[in-house]
Coordinates of C-alpha atoms and ligand atoms in Angstrom, one line a residue:
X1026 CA -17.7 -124.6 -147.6
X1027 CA -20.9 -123.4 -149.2
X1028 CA -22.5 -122.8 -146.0
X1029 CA -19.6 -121.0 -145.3
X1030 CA -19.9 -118.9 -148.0
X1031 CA -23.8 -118.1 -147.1
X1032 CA -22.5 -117.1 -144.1
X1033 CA -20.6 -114.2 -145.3
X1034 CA -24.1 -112.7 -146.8
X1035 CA -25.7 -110.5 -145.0
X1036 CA -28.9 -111.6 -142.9
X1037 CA -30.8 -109.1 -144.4
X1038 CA -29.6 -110.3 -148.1
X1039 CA -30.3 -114.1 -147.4
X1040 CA -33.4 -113.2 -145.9
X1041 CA -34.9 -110.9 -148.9
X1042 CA -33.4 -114.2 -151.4
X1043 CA -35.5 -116.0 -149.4
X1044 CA -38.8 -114.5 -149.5
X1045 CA -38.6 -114.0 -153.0
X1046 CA -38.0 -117.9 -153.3
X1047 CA -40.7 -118.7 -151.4
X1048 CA -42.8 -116.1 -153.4
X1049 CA -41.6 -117.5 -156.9
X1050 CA -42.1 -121.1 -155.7
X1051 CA -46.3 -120.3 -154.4
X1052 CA -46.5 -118.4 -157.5
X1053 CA -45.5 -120.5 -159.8
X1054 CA -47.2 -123.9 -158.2
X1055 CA -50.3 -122.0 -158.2
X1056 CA -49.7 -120.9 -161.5
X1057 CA -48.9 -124.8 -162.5
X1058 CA -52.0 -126.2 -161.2
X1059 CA -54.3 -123.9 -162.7
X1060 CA -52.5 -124.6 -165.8
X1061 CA -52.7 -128.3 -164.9
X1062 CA -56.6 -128.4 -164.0
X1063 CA -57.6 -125.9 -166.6
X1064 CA -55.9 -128.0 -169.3
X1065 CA -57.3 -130.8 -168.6
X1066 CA -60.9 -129.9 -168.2
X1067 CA -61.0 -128.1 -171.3
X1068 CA -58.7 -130.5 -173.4
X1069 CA -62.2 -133.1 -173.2
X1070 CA -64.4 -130.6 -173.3
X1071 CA -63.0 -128.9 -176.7
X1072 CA -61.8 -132.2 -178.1
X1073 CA -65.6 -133.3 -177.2
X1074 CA -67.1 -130.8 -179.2
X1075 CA -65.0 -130.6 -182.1
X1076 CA -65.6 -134.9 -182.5
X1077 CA -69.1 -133.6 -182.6
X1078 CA -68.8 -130.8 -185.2
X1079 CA -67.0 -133.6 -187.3
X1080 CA -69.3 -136.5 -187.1
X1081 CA -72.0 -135.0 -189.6
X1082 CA -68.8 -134.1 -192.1
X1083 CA -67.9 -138.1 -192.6
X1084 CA -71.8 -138.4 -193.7
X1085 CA -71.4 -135.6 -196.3
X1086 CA -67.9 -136.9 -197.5
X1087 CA -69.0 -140.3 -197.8
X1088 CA -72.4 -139.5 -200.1
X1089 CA -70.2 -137.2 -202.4
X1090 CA -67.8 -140.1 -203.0
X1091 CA -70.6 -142.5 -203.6
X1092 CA -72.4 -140.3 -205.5
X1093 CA -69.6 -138.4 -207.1
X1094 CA -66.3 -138.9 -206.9
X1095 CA -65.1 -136.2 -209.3
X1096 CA -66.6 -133.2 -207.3
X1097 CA -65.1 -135.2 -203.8
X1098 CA -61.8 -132.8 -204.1
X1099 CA -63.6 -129.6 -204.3
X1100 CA -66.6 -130.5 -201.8
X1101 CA -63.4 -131.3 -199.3
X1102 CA -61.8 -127.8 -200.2
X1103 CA -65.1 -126.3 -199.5
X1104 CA -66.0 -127.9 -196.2
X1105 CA -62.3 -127.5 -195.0
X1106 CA -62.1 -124.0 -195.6
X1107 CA -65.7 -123.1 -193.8
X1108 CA -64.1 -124.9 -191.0
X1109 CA -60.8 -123.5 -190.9
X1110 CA -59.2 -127.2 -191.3
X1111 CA -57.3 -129.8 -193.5
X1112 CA -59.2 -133.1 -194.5
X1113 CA -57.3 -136.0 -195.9
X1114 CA -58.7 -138.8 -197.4
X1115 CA -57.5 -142.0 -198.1
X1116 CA -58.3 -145.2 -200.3
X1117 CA -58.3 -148.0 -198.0
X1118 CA -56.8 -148.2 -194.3
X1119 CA -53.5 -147.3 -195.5
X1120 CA -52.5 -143.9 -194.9
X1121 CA -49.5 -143.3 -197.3
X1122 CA -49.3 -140.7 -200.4
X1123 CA -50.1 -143.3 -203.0
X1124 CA -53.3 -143.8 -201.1
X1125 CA -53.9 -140.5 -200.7
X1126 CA -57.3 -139.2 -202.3
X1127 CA -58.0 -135.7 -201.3
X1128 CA -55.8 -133.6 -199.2
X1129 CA -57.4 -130.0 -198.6
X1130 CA -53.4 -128.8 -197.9
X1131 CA -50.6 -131.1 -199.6
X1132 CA -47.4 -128.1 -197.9
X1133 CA -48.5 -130.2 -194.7
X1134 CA -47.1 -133.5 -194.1
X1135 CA -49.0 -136.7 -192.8
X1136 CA -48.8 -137.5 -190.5
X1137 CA -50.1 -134.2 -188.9
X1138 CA -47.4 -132.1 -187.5
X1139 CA -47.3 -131.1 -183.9
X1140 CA -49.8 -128.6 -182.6
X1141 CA -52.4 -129.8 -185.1
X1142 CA -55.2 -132.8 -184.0
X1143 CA -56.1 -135.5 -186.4
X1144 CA -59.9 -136.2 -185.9
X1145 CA -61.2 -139.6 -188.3
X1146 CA -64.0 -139.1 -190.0
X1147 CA -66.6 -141.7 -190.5
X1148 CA -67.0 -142.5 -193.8
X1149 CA -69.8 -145.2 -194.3
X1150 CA -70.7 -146.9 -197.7
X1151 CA -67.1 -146.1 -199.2
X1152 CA -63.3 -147.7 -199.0
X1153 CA -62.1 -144.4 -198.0
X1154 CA -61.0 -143.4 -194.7
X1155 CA -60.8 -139.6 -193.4
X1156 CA -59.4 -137.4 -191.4
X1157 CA -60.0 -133.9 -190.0
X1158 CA -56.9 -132.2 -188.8
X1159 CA -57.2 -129.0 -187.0
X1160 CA -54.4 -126.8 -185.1
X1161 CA -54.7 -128.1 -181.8
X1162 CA -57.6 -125.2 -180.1
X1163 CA -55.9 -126.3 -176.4
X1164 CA -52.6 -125.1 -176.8
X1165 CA -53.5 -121.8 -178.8
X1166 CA -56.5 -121.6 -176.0
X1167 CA -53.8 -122.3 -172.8
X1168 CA -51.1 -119.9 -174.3
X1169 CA -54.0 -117.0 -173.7
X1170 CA -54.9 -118.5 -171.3
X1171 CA -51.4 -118.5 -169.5
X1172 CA -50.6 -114.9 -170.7
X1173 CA -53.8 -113.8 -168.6
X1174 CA -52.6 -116.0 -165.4
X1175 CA -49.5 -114.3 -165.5
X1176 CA -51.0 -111.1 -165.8
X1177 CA -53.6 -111.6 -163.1
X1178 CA -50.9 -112.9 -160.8
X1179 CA -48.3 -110.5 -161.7
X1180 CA -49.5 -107.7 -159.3
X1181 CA -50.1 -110.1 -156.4
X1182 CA -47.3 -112.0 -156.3
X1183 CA -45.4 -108.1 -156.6
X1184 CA -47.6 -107.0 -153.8
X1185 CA -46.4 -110.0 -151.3
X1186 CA -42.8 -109.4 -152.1
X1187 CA -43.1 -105.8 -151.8
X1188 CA -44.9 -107.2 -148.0
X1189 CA -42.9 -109.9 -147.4
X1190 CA -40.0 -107.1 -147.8
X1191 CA -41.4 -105.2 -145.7
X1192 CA -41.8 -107.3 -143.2
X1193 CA -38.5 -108.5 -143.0
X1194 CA -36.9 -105.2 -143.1
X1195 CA -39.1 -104.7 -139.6
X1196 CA -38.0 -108.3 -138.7
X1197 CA -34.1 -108.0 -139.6
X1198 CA -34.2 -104.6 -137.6
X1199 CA -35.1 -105.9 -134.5
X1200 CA -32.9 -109.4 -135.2
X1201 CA -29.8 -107.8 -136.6
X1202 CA -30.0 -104.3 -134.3
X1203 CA -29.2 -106.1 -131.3
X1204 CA -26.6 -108.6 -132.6
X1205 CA -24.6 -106.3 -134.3
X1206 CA -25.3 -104.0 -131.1
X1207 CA -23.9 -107.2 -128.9
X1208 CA -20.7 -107.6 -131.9
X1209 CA -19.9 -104.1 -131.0
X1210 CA -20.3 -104.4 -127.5
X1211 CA -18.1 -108.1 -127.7
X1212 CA -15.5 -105.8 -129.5
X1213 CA -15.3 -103.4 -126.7
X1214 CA -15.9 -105.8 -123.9
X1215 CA -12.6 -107.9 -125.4
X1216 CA -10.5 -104.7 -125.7
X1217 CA -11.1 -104.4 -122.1
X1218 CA -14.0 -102.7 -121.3
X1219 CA -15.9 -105.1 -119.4
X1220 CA -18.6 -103.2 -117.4
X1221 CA -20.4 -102.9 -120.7
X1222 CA -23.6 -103.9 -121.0
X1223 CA -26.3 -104.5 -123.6
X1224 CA -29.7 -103.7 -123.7
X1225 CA -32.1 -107.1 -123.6
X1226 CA -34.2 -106.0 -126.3
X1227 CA -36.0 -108.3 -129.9
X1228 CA -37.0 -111.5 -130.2
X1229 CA -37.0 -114.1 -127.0
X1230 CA -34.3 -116.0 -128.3
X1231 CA -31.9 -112.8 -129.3
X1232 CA -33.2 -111.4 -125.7
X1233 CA -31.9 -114.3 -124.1
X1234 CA -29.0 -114.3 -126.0
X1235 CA -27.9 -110.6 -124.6
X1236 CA -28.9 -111.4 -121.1
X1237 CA -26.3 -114.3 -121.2
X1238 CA -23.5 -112.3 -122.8
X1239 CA -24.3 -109.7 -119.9
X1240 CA -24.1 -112.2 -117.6
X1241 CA -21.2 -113.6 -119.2
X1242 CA -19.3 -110.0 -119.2
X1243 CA -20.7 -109.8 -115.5
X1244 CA -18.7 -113.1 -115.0
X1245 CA -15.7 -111.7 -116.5
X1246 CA -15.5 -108.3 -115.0
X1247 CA -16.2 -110.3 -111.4
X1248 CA -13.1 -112.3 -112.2
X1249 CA -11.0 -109.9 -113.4
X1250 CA -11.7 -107.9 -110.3
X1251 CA -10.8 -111.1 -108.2
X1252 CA -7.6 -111.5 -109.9
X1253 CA -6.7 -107.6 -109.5
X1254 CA -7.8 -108.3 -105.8
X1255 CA -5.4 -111.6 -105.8
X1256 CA -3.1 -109.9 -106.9
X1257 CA -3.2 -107.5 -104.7
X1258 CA -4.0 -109.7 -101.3
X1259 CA -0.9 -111.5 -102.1
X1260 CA 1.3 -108.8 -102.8
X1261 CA -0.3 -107.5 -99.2
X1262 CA 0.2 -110.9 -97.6
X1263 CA 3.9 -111.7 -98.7
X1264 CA 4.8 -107.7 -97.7
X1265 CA 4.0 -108.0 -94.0
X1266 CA 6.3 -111.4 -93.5
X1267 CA 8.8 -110.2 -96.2
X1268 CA 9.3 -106.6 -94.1
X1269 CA 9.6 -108.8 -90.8
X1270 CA 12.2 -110.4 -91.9
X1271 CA 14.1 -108.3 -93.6
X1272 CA 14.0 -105.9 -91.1
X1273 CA 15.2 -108.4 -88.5
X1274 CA 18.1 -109.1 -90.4
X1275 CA 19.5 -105.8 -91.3
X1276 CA 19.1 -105.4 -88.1
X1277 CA 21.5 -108.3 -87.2
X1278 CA 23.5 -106.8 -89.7
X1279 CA 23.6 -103.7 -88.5
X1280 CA 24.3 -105.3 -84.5
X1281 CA 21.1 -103.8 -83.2
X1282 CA 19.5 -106.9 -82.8
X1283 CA 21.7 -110.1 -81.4
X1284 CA 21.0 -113.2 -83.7
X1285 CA 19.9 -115.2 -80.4
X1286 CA 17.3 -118.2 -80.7
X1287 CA 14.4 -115.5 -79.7
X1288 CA 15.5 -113.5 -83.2
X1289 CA 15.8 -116.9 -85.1
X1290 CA 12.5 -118.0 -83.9
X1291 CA 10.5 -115.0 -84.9
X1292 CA 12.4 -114.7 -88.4
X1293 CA 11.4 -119.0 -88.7
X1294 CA 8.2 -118.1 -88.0
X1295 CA 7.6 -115.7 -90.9
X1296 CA 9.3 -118.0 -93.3
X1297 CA 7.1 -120.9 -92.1
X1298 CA 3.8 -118.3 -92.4
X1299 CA 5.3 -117.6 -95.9
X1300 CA 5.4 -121.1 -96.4
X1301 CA 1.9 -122.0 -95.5
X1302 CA 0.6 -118.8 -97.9
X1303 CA 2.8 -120.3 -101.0
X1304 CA 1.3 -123.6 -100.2
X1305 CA -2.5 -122.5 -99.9
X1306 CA -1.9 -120.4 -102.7
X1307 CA -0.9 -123.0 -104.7
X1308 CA -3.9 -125.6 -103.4
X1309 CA -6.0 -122.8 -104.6
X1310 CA -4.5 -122.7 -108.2
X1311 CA -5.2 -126.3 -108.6
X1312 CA -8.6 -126.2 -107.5
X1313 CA -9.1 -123.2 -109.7
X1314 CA -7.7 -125.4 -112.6
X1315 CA -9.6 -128.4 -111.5
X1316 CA -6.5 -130.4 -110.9
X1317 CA -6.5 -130.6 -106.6
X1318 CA -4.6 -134.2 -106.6
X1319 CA -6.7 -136.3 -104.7
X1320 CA -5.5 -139.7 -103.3
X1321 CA -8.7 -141.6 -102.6
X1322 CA -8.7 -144.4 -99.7
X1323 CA -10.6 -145.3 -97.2
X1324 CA -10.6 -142.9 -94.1
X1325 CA -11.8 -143.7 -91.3
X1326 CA -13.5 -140.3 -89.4
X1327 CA -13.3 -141.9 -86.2
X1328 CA -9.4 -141.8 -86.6
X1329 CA -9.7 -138.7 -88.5
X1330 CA -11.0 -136.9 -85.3
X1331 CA -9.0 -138.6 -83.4
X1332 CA -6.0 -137.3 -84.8
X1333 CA -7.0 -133.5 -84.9
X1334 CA -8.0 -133.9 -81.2
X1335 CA -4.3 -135.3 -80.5
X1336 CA -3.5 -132.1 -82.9
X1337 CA -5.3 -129.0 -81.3
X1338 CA -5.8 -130.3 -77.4
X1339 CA -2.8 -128.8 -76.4
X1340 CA -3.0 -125.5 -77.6
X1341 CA -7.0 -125.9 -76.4
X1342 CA -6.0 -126.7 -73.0
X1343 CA -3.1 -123.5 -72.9
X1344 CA -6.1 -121.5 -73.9
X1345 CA -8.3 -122.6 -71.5
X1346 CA -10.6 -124.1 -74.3
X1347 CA -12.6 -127.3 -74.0
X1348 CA -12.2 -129.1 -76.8
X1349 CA -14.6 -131.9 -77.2
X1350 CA -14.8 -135.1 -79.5
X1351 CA -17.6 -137.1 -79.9
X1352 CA -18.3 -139.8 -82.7
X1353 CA -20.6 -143.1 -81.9
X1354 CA -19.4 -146.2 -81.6
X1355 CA -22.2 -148.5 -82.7
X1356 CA -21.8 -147.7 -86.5
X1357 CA -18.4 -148.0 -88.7
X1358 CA -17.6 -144.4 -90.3
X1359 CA -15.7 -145.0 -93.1
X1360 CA -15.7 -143.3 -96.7
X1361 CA -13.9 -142.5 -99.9
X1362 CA -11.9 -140.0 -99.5
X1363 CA -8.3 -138.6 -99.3
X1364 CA -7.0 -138.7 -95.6
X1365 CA -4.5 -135.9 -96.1
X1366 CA -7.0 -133.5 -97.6
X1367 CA -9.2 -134.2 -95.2
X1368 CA -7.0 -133.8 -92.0
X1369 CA -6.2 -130.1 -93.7
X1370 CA -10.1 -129.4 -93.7
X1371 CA -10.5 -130.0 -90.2
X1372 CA -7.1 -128.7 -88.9
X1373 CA -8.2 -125.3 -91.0
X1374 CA -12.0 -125.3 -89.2
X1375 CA -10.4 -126.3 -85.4
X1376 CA -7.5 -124.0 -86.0
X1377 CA -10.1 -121.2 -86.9
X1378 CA -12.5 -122.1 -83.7
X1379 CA -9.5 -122.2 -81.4
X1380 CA -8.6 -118.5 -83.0
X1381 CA -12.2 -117.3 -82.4
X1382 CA -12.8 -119.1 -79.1
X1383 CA -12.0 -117.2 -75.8
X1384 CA -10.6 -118.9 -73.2
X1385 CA -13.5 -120.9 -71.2
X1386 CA -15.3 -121.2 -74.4
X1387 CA -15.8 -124.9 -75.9
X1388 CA -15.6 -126.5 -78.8
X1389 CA -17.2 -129.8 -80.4
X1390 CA -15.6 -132.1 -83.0
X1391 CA -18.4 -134.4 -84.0
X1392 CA -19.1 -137.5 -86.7
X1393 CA -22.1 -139.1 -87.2
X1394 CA -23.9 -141.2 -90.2
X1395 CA -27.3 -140.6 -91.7
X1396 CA -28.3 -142.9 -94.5
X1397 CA -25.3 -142.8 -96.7
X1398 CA -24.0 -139.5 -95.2
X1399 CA -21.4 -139.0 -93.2
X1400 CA -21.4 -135.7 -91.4
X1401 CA -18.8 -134.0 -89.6
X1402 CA -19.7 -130.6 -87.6
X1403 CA -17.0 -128.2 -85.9
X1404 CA -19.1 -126.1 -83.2
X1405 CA -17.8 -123.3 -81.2
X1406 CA -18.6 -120.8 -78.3
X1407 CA -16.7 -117.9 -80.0
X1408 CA -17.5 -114.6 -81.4
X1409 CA -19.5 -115.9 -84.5
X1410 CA -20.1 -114.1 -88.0
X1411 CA -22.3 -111.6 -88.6
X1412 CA -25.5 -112.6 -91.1
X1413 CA -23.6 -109.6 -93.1
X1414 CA -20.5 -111.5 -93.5
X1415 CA -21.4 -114.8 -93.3
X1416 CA -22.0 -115.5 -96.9
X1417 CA -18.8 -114.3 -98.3
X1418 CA -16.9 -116.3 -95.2
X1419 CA -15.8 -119.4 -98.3
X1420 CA -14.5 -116.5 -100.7
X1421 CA -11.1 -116.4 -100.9
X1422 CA -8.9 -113.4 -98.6
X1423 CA -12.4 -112.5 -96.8
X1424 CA -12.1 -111.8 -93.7
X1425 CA -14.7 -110.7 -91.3
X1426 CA -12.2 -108.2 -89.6
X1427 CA -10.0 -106.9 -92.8
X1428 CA -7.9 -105.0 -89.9
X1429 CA -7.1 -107.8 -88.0
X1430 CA -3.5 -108.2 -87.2
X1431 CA -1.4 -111.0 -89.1
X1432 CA -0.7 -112.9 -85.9
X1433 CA -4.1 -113.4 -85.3
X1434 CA -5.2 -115.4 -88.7
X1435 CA -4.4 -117.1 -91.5
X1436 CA -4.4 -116.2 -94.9
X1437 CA -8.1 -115.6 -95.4
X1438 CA -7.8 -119.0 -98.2
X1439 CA -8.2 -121.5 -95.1
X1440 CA -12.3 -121.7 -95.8
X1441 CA -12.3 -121.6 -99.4
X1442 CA -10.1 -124.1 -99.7
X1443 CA -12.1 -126.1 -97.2
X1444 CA -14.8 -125.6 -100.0
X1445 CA -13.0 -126.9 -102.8
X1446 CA -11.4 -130.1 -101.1
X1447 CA -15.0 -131.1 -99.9
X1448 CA -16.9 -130.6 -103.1
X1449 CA -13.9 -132.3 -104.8
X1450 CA -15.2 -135.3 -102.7
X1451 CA -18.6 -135.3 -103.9
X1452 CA -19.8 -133.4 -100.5
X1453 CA -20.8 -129.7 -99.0
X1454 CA -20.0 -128.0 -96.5
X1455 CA -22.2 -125.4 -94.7
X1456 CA -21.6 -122.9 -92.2
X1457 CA -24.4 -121.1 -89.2
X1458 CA -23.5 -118.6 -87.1
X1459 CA -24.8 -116.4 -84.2
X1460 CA -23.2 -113.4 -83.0
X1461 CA -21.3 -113.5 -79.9
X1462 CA -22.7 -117.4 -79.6
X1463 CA -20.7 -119.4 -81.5
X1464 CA -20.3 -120.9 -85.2
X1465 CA -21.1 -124.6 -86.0
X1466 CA -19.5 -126.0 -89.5
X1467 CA -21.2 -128.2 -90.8
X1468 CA -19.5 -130.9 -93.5
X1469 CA -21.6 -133.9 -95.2
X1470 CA -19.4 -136.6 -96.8
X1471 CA -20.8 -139.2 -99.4
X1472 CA -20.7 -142.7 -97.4
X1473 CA -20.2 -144.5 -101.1
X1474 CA -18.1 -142.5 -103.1
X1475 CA -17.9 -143.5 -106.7
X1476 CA -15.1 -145.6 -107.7
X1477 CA -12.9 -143.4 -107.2
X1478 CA -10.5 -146.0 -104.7
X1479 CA -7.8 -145.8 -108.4
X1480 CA -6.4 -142.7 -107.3
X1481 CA -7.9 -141.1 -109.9
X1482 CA -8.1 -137.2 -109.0
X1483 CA -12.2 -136.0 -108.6
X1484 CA -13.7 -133.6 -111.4
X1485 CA -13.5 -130.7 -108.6
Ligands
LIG188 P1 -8.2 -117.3 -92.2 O1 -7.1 -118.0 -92.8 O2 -8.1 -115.8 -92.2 O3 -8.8 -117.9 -91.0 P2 -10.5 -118.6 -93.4 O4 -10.8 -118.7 -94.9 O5 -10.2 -119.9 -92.7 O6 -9.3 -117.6 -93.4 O7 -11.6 -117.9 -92.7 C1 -12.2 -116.7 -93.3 C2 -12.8 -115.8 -92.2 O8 -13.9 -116.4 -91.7 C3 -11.9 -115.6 -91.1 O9 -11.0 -114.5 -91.3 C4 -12.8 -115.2 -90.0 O10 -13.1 -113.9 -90.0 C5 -14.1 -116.0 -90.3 N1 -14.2 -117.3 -89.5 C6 -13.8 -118.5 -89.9 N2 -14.1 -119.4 -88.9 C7 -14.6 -118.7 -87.9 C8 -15.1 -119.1 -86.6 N3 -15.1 -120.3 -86.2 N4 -15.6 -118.1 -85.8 C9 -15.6 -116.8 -86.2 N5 -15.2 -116.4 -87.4 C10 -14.7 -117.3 -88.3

């Protein structure tokens, strides 16, 4: 609550409050140590000399009371008002007002008030015992003494404030320009305006903290162009189908087409192509929400491959592709994973080899096992990437030929996908690729994943 409350000060306010503190607090310990240490030393030295300036009284006291009492009174007044002091004498030890012989100045009480010392006097020969009482010459001396502290570190102490202000004002400037530049800017950037930047100016630490809300409103004008882009690609994707098939069947309607199994087919095929995009669409969503359901269990790749050979070797062999499958049979190659997920990896990197792959061209589907690594690699004889495209080939809708006809490809969410199912399971996936020579994927799969065998879906 109270820090709360500080919060709402200004930076510039708390850091002036400060300063002052700090001065106030050197000041005045410097100021209470000197008072401290000069006390002290001249507390025994005063009290020193004044003992000494009374020892010779007692002597005189004492030979006029011997001697003669009646002019004791008088002598005392005398002495006690060259020295500026009282002096109290008493009969005996007892120091009450019956006893008392001589006192130079009866308003006072006994004992001696504060502010005044008591010095006895030494009065040999005699019954009577004496004191000197004078105000206290330490206090009186420390309360001028103080006065001229103050003075002396008045001017200072307004001199390091008056810096100490100064500095801060040049401090706060170049903390509290940028941050209330980056509030504004955070104002703007929230309303909208997200190819706003600030300058990475001041201090390390207020430097850094601009570069990462650039970066940060980097990040969110980069997403907020890849959602207008979804947007857009599936708008674009669902049109082409959509038109097909609606055009088909106002056609029927209209009896220009006949509804034979040709027309059936080609409208099934859209729906099932609008199917696939709904479905990768919505793969992608979970991923993007880290919630791809995994169902972990052992897989076997050797039956993995096996079964996406069985898959694609037909349409290989109407191509006029060889489609080759190699895993060794020395070493077991089973690991953690979901079967499913992982069949829809390699049916999306075959499918796309096949696509890419002109007929007499080949293709290998290879496992193997290095330490605790299992690695799967897809490598074809197609067209390849170019080194321009090739790192944006995992983003989602990229395609390395944005013209290409529908029929031709997928949805251009095939790869990235790919991505997200593999590092949900702990493991990458690479691509290389040569123009006009062929593309080799390149997946490595963690032998021991973690217990994950519970069904328990990955942090993807
Ligand atoms: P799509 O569904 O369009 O195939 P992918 O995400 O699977 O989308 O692939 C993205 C792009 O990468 C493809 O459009 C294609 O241009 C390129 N690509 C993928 N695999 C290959 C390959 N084996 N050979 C050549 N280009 C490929």
């Amino acid at each position: 609550m109270k820090t709360q409350r500080l919060g709402r000060v200004s930076l510039w306010v708390q850091l002036v409050f400060a300063v002052g503190l700090a001065i106030a607090v050197a000041v005045g310990s410097v100021a209470y140590l000197f008072h401290r240490a000069v006390s002290e030393q001249y507390a025994s030295q005063i009290r020193g000399q004044v003992r000494s300036e009374v020892g010779p009284l007692g002597g005189y006291l004492a030979s006029v009371a011997v001697v003669d009492p009646s002019a004791l009174q008088s002598f005392a007044a005398e002495l006690a008002s060259r020295e500026g002091a009282r002096i109290v004498l008493f009969n005996g030890t007892t120091q009450n007002s019956q006893n008392k012989v001589v006192d130079t100045d009866p308003s006072q009480s006994w004992p001696p008030p504060s502010g005044f010392l008591s010095f006895p006097l030494t009065l040999r020969g005699t019954t009577l015992t004496g004191y000197f009482v004078i105000p206290d010459p330490v206090t009186s001396y420390l309360r001028q003494y103080d006065a001229a502290l103050a003075r002396t570190l008045l001017l200072p102490s307004l001199i390091g404030f008056l810096v100490g202000l100064g500095i801060i004002l040049l401090l706060t400037r170049r903390i509290v320009r940028p941050l209330s530049s980056m509030t504004n800017a955070a104002r703007r950037v929230g309303a909208g305006e997200l190819s706003l930047r600030v300058p990475e100016v001041g201090p390390p630490e207020v430097a850094a903290l601009a570069l990462e809300f650039n970066t940060m409103a980097s990040r969110l004008a980069e997403s907020q162009e890849l959602r207008q882009a979804l947007v857009a690609d599936v708008a674009h994707e669902l049109r082409t189908p959509l038109t097909v098939v609606r055009g088909y069947l106002e056609a029927i309607r209209d009896h220009l087409v006949e509804a034979d199994s040709n027309t059936i087919n080609t409208i099934f095929d859209e729906t099932i192509h609008l199917q696939d995009l709904v479905n990768d669409l919505q793969d992608l969503a979970q991923a993007d929400a880290q919630e791809l359901r995994l169902e972990f269990g052992s897989v076997d790749l050797r039956q993995l491959l096996a079964s996406a050979r069985a898959e694609f070797s037909l349409e290989a062999q109407n191509k006029g592709v060889e489609l080759q499958v190699t895993v060794p049979t020395a070493r077991l190659l089973v690991i953690i994973g979901d079967a499913r997920r992982l069949a829809q990896v390699l049916h999306n990197l075959l499918g796309n080899a096949l696509r890419y792959t002109p007929a007499g061209g080949r293709i290998q589907l290879m496992a193997a096992a290095a330490g605790n690594v299992a690695r799967i690699e897809v490598r074809d004889t197609g067209t390849g990437i170019s080194p321009e495209d090739l790192p944006f080939i995992f983003d989602r809708f990229y395609r390395v030929d944005k013209s290409r006809a529908r029929g031709t490809g997928g949805s251009g969410l095939g790869l990235t996908i790919a991505r997200r199912i593999i590092e949900a399971h702990h493991g990458t996936i690479e691509v290389g690729s040569e123009l006009g020579a062929g593309t080799t994927f390149t997946i490595d799969l963690p032998m021991q994943a973690e217990a994950k065998a519970d069904n328990e879906p990955p942090v993807a």
